PDB file of C-alpha atoms in Angstrom:
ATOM      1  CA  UNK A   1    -275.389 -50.806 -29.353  1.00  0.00           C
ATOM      2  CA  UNK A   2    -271.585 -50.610 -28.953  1.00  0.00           C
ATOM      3  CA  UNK A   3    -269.418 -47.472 -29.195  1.00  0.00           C
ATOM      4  CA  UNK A   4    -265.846 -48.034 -31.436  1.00  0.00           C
ATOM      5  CA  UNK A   5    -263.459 -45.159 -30.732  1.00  0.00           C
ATOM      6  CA  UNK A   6    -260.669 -44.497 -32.710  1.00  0.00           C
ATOM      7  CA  UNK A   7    -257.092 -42.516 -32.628  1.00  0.00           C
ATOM      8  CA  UNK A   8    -254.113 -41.713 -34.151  1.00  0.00           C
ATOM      9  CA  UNK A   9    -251.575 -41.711 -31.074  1.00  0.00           C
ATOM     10  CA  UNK A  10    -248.376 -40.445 -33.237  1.00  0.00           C
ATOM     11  CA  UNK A  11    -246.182 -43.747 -31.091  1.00  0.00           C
ATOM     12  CA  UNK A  12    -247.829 -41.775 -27.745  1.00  0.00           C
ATOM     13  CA  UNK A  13    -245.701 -38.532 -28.356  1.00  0.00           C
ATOM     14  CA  UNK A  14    -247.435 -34.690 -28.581  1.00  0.00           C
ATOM     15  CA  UNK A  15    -246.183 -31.877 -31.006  1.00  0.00           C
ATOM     16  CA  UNK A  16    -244.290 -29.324 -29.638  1.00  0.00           C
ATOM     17  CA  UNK A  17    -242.986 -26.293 -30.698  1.00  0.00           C
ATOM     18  CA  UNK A  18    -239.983 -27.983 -32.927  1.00  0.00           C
ATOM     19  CA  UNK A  19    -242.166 -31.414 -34.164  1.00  0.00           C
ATOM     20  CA  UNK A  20    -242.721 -33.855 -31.923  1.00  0.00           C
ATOM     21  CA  UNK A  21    -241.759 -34.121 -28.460  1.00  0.00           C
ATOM     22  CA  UNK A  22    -239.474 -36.765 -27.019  1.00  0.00           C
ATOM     23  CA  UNK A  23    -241.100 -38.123 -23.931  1.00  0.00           C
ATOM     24  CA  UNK A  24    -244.192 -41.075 -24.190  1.00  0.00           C
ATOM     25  CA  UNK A  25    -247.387 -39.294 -22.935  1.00  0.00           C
ATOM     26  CA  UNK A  26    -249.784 -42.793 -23.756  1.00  0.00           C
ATOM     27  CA  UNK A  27    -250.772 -41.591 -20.478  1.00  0.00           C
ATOM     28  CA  UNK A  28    -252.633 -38.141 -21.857  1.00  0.00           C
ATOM     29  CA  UNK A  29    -254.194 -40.212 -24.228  1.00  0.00           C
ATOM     30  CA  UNK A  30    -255.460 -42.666 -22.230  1.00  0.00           C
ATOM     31  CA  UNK A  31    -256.913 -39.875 -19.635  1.00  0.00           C
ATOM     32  CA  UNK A  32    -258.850 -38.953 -22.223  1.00  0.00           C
ATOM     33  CA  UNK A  33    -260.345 -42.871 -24.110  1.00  0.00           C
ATOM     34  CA  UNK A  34    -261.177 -43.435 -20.117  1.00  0.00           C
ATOM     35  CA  UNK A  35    -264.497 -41.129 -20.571  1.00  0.00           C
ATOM     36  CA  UNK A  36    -265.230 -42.523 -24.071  1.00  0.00           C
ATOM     37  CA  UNK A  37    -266.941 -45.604 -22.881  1.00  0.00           C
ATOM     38  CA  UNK A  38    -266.108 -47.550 -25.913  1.00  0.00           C
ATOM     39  CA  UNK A  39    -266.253 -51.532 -26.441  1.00  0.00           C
ATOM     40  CA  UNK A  40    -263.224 -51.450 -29.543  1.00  0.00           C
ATOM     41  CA  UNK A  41    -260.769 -48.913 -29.991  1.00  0.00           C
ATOM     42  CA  UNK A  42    -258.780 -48.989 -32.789  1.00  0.00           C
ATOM     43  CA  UNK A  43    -255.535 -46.881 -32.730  1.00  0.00           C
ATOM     44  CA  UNK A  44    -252.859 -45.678 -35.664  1.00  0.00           C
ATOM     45  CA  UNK A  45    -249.640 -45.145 -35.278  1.00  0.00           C
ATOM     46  CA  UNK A  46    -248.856 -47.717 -32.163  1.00  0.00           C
ATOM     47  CA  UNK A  47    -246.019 -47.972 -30.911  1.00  0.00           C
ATOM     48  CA  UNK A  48    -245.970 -51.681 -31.920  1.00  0.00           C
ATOM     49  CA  UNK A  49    -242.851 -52.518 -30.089  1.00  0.00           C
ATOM     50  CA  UNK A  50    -244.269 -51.989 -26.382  1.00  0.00           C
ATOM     51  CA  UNK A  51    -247.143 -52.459 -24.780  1.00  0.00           C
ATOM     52  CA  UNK A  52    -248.908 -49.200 -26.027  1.00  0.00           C
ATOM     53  CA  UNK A  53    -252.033 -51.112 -26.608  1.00  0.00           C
ATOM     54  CA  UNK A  54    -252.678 -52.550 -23.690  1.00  0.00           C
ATOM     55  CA  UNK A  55    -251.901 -49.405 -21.723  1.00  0.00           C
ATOM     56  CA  UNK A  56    -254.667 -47.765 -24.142  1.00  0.00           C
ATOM     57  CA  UNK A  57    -256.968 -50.921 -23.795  1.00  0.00           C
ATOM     58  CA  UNK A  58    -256.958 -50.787 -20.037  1.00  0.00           C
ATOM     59  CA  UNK A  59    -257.511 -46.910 -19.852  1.00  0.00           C
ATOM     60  CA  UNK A  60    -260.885 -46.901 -22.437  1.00  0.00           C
ATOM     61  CA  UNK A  61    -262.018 -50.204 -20.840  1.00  0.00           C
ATOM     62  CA  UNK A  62    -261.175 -50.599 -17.558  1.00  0.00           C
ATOM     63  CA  UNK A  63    -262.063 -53.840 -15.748  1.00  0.00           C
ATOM     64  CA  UNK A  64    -262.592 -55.609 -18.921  1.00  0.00           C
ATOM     65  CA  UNK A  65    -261.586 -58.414 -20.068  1.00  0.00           C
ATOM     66  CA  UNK A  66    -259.830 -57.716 -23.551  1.00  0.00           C
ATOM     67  CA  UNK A  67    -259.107 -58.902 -26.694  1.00  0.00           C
ATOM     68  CA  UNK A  68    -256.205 -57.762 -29.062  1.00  0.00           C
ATOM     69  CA  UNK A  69    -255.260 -57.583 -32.802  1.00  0.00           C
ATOM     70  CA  UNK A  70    -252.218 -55.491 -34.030  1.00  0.00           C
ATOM     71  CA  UNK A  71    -250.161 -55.204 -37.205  1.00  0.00           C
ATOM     72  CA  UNK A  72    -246.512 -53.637 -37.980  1.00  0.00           C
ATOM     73  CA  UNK A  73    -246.685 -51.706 -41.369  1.00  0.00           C
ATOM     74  CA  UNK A  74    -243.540 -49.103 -41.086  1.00  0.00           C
ATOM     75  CA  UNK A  75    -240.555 -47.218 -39.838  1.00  0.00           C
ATOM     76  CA  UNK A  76    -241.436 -44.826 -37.717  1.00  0.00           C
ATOM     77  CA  UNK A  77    -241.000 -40.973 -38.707  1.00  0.00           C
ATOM     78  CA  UNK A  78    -241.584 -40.261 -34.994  1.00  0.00           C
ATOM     79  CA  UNK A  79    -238.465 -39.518 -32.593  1.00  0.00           C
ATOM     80  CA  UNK A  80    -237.840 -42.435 -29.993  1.00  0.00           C
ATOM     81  CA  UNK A  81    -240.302 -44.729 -31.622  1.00  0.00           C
ATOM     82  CA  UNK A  82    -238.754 -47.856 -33.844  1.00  0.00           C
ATOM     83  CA  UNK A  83    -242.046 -49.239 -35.671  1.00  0.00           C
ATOM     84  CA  UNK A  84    -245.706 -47.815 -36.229  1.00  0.00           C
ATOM     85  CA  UNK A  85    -248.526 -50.032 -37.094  1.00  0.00           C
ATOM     86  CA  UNK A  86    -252.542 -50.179 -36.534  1.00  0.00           C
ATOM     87  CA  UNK A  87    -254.225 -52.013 -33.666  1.00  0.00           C
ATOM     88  CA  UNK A  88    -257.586 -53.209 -31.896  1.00  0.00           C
ATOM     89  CA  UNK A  89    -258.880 -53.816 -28.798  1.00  0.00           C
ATOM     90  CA  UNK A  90    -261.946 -55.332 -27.863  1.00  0.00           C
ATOM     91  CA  UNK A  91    -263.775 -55.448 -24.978  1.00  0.00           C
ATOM     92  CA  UNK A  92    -265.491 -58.604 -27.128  1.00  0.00           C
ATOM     93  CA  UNK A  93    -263.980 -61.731 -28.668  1.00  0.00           C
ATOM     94  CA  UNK A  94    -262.166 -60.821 -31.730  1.00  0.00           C
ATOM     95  CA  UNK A  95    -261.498 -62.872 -34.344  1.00  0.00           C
ATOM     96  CA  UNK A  96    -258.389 -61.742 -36.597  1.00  0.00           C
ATOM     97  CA  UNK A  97    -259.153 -62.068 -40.257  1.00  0.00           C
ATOM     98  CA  UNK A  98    -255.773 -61.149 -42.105  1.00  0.00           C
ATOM     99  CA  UNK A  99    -253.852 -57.850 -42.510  1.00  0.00           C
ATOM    100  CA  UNK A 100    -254.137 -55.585 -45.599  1.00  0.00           C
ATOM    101  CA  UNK A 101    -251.489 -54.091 -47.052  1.00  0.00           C
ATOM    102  CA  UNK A 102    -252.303 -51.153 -49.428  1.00  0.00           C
ATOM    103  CA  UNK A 103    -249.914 -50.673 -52.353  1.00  0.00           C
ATOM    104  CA  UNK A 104    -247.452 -47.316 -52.148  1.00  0.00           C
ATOM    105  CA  UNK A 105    -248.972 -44.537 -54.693  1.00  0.00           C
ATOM    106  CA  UNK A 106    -246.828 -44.048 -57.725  1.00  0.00           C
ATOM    107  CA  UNK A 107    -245.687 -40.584 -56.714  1.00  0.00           C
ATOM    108  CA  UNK A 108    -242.622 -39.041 -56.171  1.00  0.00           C
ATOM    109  CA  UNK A 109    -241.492 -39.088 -52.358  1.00  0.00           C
ATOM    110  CA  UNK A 110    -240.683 -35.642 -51.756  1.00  0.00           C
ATOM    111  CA  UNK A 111    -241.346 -33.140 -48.134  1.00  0.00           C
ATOM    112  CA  UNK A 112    -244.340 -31.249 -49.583  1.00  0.00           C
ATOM    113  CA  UNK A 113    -242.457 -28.137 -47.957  1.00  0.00           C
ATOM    114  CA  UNK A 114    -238.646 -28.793 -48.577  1.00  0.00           C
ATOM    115  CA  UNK A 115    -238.846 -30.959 -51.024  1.00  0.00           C
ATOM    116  CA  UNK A 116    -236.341 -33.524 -49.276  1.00  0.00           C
ATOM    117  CA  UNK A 117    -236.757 -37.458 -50.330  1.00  0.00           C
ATOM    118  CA  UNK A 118    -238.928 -39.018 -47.831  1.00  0.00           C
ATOM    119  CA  UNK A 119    -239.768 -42.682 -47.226  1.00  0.00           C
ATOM    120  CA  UNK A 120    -243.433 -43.594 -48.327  1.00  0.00           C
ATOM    121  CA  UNK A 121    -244.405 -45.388 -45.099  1.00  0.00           C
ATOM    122  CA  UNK A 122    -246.169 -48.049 -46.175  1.00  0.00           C
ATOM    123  CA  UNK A 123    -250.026 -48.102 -44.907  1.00  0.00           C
ATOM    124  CA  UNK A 124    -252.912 -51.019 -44.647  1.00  0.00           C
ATOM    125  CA  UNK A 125    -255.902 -52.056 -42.620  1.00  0.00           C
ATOM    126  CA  UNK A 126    -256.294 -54.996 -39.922  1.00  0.00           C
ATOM    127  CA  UNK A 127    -259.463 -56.812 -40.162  1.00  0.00           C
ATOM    128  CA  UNK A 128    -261.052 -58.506 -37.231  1.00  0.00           C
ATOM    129  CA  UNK A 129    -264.673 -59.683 -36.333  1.00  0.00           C
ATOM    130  CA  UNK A 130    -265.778 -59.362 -33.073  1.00  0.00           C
ATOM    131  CA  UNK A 131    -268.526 -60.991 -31.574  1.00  0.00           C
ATOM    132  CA  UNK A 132    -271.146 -59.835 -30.041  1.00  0.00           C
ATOM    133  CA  UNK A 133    -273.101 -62.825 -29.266  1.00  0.00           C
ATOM    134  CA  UNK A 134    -276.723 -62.439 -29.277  1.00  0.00           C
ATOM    135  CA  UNK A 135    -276.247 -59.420 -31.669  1.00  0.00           C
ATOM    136  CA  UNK A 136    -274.433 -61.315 -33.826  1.00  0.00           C
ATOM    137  CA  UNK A 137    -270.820 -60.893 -35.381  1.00  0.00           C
ATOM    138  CA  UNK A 138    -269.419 -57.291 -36.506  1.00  0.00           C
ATOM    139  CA  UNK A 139    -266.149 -56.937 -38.537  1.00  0.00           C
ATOM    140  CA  UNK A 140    -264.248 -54.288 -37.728  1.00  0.00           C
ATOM    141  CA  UNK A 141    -261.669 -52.758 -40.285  1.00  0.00           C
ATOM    142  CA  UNK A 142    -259.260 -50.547 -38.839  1.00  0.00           C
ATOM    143  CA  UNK A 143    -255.779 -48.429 -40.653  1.00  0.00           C
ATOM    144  CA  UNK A 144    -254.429 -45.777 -41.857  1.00  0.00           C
ATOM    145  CA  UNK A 145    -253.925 -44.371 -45.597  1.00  0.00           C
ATOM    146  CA  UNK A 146    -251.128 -43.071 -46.977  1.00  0.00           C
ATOM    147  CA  UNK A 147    -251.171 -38.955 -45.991  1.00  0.00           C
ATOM    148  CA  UNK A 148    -250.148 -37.848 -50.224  1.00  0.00           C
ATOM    149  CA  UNK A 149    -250.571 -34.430 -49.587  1.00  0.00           C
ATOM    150  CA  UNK A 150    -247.348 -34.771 -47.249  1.00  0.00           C
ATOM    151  CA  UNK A 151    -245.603 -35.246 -50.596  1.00  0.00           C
ATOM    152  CA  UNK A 152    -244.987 -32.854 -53.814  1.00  0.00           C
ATOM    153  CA  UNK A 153    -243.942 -34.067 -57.184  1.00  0.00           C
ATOM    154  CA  UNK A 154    -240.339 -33.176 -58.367  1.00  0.00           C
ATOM    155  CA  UNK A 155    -241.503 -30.134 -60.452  1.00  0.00           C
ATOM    156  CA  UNK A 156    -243.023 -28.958 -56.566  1.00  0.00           C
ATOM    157  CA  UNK A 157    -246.746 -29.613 -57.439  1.00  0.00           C
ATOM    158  CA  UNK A 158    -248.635 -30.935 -53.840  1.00  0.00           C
ATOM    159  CA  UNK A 159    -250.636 -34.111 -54.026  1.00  0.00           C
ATOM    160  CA  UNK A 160    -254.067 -34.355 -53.377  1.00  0.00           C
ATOM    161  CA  UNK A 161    -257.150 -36.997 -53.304  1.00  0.00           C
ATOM    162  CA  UNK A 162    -259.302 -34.683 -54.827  1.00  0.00           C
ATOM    163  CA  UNK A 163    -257.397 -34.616 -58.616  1.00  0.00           C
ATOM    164  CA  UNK A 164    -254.305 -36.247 -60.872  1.00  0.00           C
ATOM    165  CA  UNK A 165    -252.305 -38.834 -59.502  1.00  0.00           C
ATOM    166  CA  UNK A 166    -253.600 -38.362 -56.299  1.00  0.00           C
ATOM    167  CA  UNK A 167    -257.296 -39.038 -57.235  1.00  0.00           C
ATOM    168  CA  UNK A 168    -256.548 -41.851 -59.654  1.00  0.00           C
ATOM    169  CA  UNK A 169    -254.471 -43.796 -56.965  1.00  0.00           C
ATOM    170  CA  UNK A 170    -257.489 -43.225 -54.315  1.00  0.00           C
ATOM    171  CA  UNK A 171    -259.523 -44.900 -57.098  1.00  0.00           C
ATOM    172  CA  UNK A 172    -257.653 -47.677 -58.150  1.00  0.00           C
ATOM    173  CA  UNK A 173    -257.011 -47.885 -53.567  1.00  0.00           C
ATOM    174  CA  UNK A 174    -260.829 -48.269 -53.043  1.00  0.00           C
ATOM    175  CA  UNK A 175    -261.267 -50.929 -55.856  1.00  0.00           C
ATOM    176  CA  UNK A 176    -258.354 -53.090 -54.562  1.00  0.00           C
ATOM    177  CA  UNK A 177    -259.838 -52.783 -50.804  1.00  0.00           C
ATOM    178  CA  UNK A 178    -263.150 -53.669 -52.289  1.00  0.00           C
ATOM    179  CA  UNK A 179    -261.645 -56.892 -53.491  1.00  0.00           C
ATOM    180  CA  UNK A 180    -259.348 -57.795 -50.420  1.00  0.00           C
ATOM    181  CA  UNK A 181    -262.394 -57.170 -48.212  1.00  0.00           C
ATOM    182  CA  UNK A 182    -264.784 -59.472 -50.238  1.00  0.00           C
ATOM    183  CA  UNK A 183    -261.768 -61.979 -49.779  1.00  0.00           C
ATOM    184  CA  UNK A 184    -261.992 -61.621 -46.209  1.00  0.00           C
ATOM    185  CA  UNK A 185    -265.800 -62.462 -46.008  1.00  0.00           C
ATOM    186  CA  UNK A 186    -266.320 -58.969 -44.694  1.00  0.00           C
ATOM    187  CA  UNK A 187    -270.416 -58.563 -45.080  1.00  0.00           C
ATOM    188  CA  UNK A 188    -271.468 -56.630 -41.931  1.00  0.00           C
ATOM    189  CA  UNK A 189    -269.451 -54.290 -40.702  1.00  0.00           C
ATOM    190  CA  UNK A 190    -267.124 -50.769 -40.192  1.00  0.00           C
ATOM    191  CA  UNK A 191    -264.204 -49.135 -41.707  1.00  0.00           C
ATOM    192  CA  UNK A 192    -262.587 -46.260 -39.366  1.00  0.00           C
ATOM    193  CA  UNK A 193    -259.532 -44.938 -38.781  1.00  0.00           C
ATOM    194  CA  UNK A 194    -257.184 -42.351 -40.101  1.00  0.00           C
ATOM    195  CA  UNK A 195    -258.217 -42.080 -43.931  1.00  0.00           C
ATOM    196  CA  UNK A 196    -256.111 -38.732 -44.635  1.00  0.00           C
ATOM    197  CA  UNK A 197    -258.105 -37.130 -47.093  1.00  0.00           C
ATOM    198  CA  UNK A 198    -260.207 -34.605 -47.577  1.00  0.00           C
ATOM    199  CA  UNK A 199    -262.908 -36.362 -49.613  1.00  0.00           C
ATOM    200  CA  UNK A 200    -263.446 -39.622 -47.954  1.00  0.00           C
ATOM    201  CA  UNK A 201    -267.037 -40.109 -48.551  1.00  0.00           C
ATOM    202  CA  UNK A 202    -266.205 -39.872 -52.124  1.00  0.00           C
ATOM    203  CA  UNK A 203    -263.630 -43.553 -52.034  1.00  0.00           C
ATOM    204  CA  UNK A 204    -265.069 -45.603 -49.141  1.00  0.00           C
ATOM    205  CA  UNK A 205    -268.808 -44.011 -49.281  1.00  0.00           C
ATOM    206  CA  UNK A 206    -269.198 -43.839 -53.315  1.00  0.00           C
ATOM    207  CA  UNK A 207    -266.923 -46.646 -54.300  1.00  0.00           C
ATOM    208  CA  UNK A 208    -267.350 -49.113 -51.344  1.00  0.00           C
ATOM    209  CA  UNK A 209    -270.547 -48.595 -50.783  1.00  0.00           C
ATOM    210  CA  UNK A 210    -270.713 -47.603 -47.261  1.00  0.00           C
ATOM    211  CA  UNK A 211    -272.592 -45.089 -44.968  1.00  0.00           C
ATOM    212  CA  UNK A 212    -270.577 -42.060 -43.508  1.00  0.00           C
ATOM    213  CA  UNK A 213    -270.948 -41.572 -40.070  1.00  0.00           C
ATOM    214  CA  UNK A 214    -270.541 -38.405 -40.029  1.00  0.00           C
ATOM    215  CA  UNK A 215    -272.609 -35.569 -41.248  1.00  0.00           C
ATOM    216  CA  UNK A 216    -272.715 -32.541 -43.153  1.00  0.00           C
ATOM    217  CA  UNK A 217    -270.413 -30.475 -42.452  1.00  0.00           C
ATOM    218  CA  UNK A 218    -268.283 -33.604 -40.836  1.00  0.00           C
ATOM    219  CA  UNK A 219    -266.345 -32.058 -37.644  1.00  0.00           C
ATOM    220  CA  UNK A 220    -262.753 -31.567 -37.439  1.00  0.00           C
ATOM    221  CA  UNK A 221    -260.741 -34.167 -36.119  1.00  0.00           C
ATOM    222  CA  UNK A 222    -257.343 -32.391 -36.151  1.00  0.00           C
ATOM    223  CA  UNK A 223    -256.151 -29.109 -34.862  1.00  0.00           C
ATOM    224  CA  UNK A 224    -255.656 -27.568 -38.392  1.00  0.00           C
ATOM    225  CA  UNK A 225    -259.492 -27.759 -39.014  1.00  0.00           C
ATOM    226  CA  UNK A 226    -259.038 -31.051 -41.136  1.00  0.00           C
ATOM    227  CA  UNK A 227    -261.725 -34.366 -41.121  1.00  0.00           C
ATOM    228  CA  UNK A 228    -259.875 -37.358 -41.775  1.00  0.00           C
ATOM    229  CA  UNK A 229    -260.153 -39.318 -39.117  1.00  0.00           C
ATOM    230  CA  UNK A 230    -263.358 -41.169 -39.625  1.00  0.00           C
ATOM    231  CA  UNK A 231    -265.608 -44.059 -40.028  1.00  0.00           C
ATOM    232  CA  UNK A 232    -268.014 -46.121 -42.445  1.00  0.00           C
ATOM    233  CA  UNK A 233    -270.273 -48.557 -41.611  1.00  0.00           C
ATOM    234  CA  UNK A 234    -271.960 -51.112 -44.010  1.00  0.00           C
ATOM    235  CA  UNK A 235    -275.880 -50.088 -44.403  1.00  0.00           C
ATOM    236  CA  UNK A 236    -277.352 -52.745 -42.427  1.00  0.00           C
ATOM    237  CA  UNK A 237    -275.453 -51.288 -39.504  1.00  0.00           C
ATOM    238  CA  UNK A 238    -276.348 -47.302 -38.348  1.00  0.00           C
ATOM    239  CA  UNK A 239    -274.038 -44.679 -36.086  1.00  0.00           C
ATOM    240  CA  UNK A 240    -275.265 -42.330 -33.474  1.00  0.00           C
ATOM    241  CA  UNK A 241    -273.605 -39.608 -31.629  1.00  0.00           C
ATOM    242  CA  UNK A 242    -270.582 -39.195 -32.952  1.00  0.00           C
ATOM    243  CA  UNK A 243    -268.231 -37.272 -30.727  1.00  0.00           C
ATOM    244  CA  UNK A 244    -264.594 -35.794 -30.697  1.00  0.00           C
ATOM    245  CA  UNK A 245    -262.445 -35.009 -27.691  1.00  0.00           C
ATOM    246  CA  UNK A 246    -259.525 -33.240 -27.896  1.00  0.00           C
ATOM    247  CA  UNK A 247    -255.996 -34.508 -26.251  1.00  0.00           C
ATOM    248  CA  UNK A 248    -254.050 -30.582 -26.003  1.00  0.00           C
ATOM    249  CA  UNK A 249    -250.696 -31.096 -28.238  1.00  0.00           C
ATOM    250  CA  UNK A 250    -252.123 -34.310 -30.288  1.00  0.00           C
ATOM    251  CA  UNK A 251    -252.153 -33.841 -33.874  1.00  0.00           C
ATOM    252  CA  UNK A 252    -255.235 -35.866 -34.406  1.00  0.00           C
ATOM    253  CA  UNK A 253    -258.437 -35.346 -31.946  1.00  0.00           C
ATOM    254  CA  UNK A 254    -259.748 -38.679 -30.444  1.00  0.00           C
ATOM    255  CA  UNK A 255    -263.447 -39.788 -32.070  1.00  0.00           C
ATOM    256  CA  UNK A 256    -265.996 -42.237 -30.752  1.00  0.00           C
ATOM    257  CA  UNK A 257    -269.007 -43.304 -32.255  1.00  0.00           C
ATOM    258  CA  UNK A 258    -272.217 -45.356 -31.178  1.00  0.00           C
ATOM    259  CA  UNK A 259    -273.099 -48.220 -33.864  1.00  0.00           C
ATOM    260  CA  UNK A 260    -276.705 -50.135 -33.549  1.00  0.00           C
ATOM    261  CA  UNK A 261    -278.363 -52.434 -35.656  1.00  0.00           C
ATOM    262  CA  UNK A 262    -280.596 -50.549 -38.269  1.00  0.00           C
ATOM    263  CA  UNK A 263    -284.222 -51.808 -37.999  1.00  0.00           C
ATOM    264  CA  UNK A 264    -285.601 -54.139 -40.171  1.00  0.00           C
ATOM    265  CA  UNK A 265    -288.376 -52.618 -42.813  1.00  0.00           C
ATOM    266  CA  UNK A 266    -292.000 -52.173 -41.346  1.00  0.00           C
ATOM    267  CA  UNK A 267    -293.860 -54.923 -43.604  1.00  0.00           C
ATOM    268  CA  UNK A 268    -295.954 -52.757 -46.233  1.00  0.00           C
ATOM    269  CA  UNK A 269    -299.541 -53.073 -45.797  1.00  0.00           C
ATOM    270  CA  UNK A 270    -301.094 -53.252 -49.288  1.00  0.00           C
ATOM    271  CA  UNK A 271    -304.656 -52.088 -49.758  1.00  0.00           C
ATOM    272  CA  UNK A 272    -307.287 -55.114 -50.322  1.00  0.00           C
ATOM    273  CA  UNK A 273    -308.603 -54.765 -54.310  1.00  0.00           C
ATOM    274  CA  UNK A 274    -312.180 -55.599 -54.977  1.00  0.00           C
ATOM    275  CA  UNK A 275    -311.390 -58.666 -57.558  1.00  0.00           C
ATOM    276  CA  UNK A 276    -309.453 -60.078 -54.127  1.00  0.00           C
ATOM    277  CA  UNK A 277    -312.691 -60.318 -52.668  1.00  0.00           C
ATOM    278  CA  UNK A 278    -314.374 -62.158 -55.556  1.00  0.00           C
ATOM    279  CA  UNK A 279    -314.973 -65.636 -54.387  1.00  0.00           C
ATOM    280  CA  UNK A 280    -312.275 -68.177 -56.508  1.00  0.00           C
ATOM    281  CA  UNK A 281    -313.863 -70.400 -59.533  1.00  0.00           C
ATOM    282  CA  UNK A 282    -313.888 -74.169 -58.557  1.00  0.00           C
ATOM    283  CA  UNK A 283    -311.082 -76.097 -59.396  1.00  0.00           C
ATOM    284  CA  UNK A 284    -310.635 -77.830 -62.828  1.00  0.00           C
ATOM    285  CA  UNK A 285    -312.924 -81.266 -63.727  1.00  0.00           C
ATOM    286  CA  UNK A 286    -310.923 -84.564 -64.062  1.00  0.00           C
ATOM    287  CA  UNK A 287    -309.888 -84.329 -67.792  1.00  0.00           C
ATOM    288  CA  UNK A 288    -309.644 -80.840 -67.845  1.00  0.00           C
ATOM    289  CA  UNK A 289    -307.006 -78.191 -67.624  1.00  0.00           C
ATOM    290  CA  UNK A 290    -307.338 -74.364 -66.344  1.00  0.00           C
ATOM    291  CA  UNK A 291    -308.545 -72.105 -68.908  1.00  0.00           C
ATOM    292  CA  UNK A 292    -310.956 -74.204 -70.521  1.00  0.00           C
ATOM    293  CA  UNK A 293    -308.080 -76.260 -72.427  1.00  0.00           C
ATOM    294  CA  UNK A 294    -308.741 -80.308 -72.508  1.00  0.00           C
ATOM    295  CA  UNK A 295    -305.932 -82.578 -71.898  1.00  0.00           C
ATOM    296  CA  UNK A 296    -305.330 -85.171 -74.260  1.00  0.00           C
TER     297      UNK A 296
END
């Protein structure tokens, strides 16, 4: 069993009162990945410029010997950081199999509240496989996707996953990542991160064909009530007690989960028929064939 814990870090910086605050608190966040006990941590929104991950590495896994994958995706919308991207750290060997970039959805770029032009912030996955030796190999798939109902169409309609645009796009998104992770060799593994929707059981469970980890209701993972920080695992691979700690002034709560190999299949034991216990005819005479038909 290994746990993989997962968090959006916002570049390190908390929400205040007036958006997010200047200073770097890594440190808060790394208080709280120290009682996590996880063996991969995949973070969103690094600081990609500094040595954010490691900092967060050391503090979940401390004395370990790590291993470390990160990707730059965008400019940062977040005061006093330059570049945001996804990383992973592994307290196994990891394996780095290729970036993903998803494409932007065709919307219009708009503050959902103001309606000023925003930048889209391109989003994406990075996929590594980390080895576990004995218990074999585990790819693990973590990013971000792109947060549409941060946007509003010019007439002032809101995106959403769950219809128009929106839905299509989160569609045609699961399709594409389908295909990109098939390219990858991706067989045996998770998907986790920050998926910003409301419904994503219904792209990466339905359309990917993967196994939520959470349940029914799934818990919040932000402060507004929302789940969208989460994680799918392929069905040969099962999660256990899922958990989510709170980092006070974080706009995304910190979530670790327990993955284990699922059990083979008990063998079915059929139920011995009479006729199997009826002793077989002899074999077939030289000359002859089975059923009573003569070879020529």
């Amino acid at each position: 069993m290994i746990s993989i814990a997962f968090a959006n870090v916002a570049g390190g910086r908390l929400v205040g009162p007036d958006g997010y605050a200047g200073a770097d608190r890594t440190a808060d966040f790394g208080r709280a990945l120290a009682g996590m006990r996880a063996d991969v941590l995949i973070v969103t929104e690094l600081d990609t410029r500094g040595d954010q991950l490691e900092r967060l590495g050391a503090a979940a896994m401390p004395g370990r010997e790590l291993s470390f994958a990160r990707q730059e995706f965008s400019d940062s919308h977040i005061p006093g950081v330059e570049r945001l991207g996804v990383g992973i750290v592994s307290a196994y060997p990891l394996t780095e199999l290729e970036r993903i970039d998803l494409p932007d959805p065709p919307i219009d770029y708009l503050h959902w509240r103001t309606g000023e032009p925003m930048d889209p912030h391109p989003k994406g996955f990075v996929v590594a496989r980390a080895d576990l030796g004995p218990s074999g190999a585990v790819d693990i798939v973590g990013g971000q996707v792109c947060p549409i109902h941060m946007f509003r169409s010019a007439e002032g309609v809101e995106y959403s996953y769950r219809e128009g645009v929106g839905h299509s796009y989160g569609m045609e998104m699961a399709e594409y990542l389908k295909e990109e992770l098939a390219a990858r060799g991706v067989r045996r593994g998770v998907v986790a991160g920050d998926l910003n929707m409301p419904n994503p059981r219904e792209f990466f469970g339905e359309r990917l064909g993967l196994v939520d980890a959470f349940g029914d209701p799934p818990p919040a993972t932000t402060p507004d009530g929302r789940s969208v920080d989460r994680l799918f695992c392929t069905r040969d691979l099962v999660t256990r007690e899922a958990e989510v700690v709170q980092v006070p002034g974080a706009d995304h709560h910190l979530v670790v989960c327990r993955l284990d190999r699922r059990p083979p299949d008990p063998p079915t034991i059929g139920r011995i028929r009479e006729q199997d216990l009826v002793k077989p005819s002899a074999r077939p005479l030289p000359g002859t064939s089975p059923r009573g038909f003569t070879r020529s």
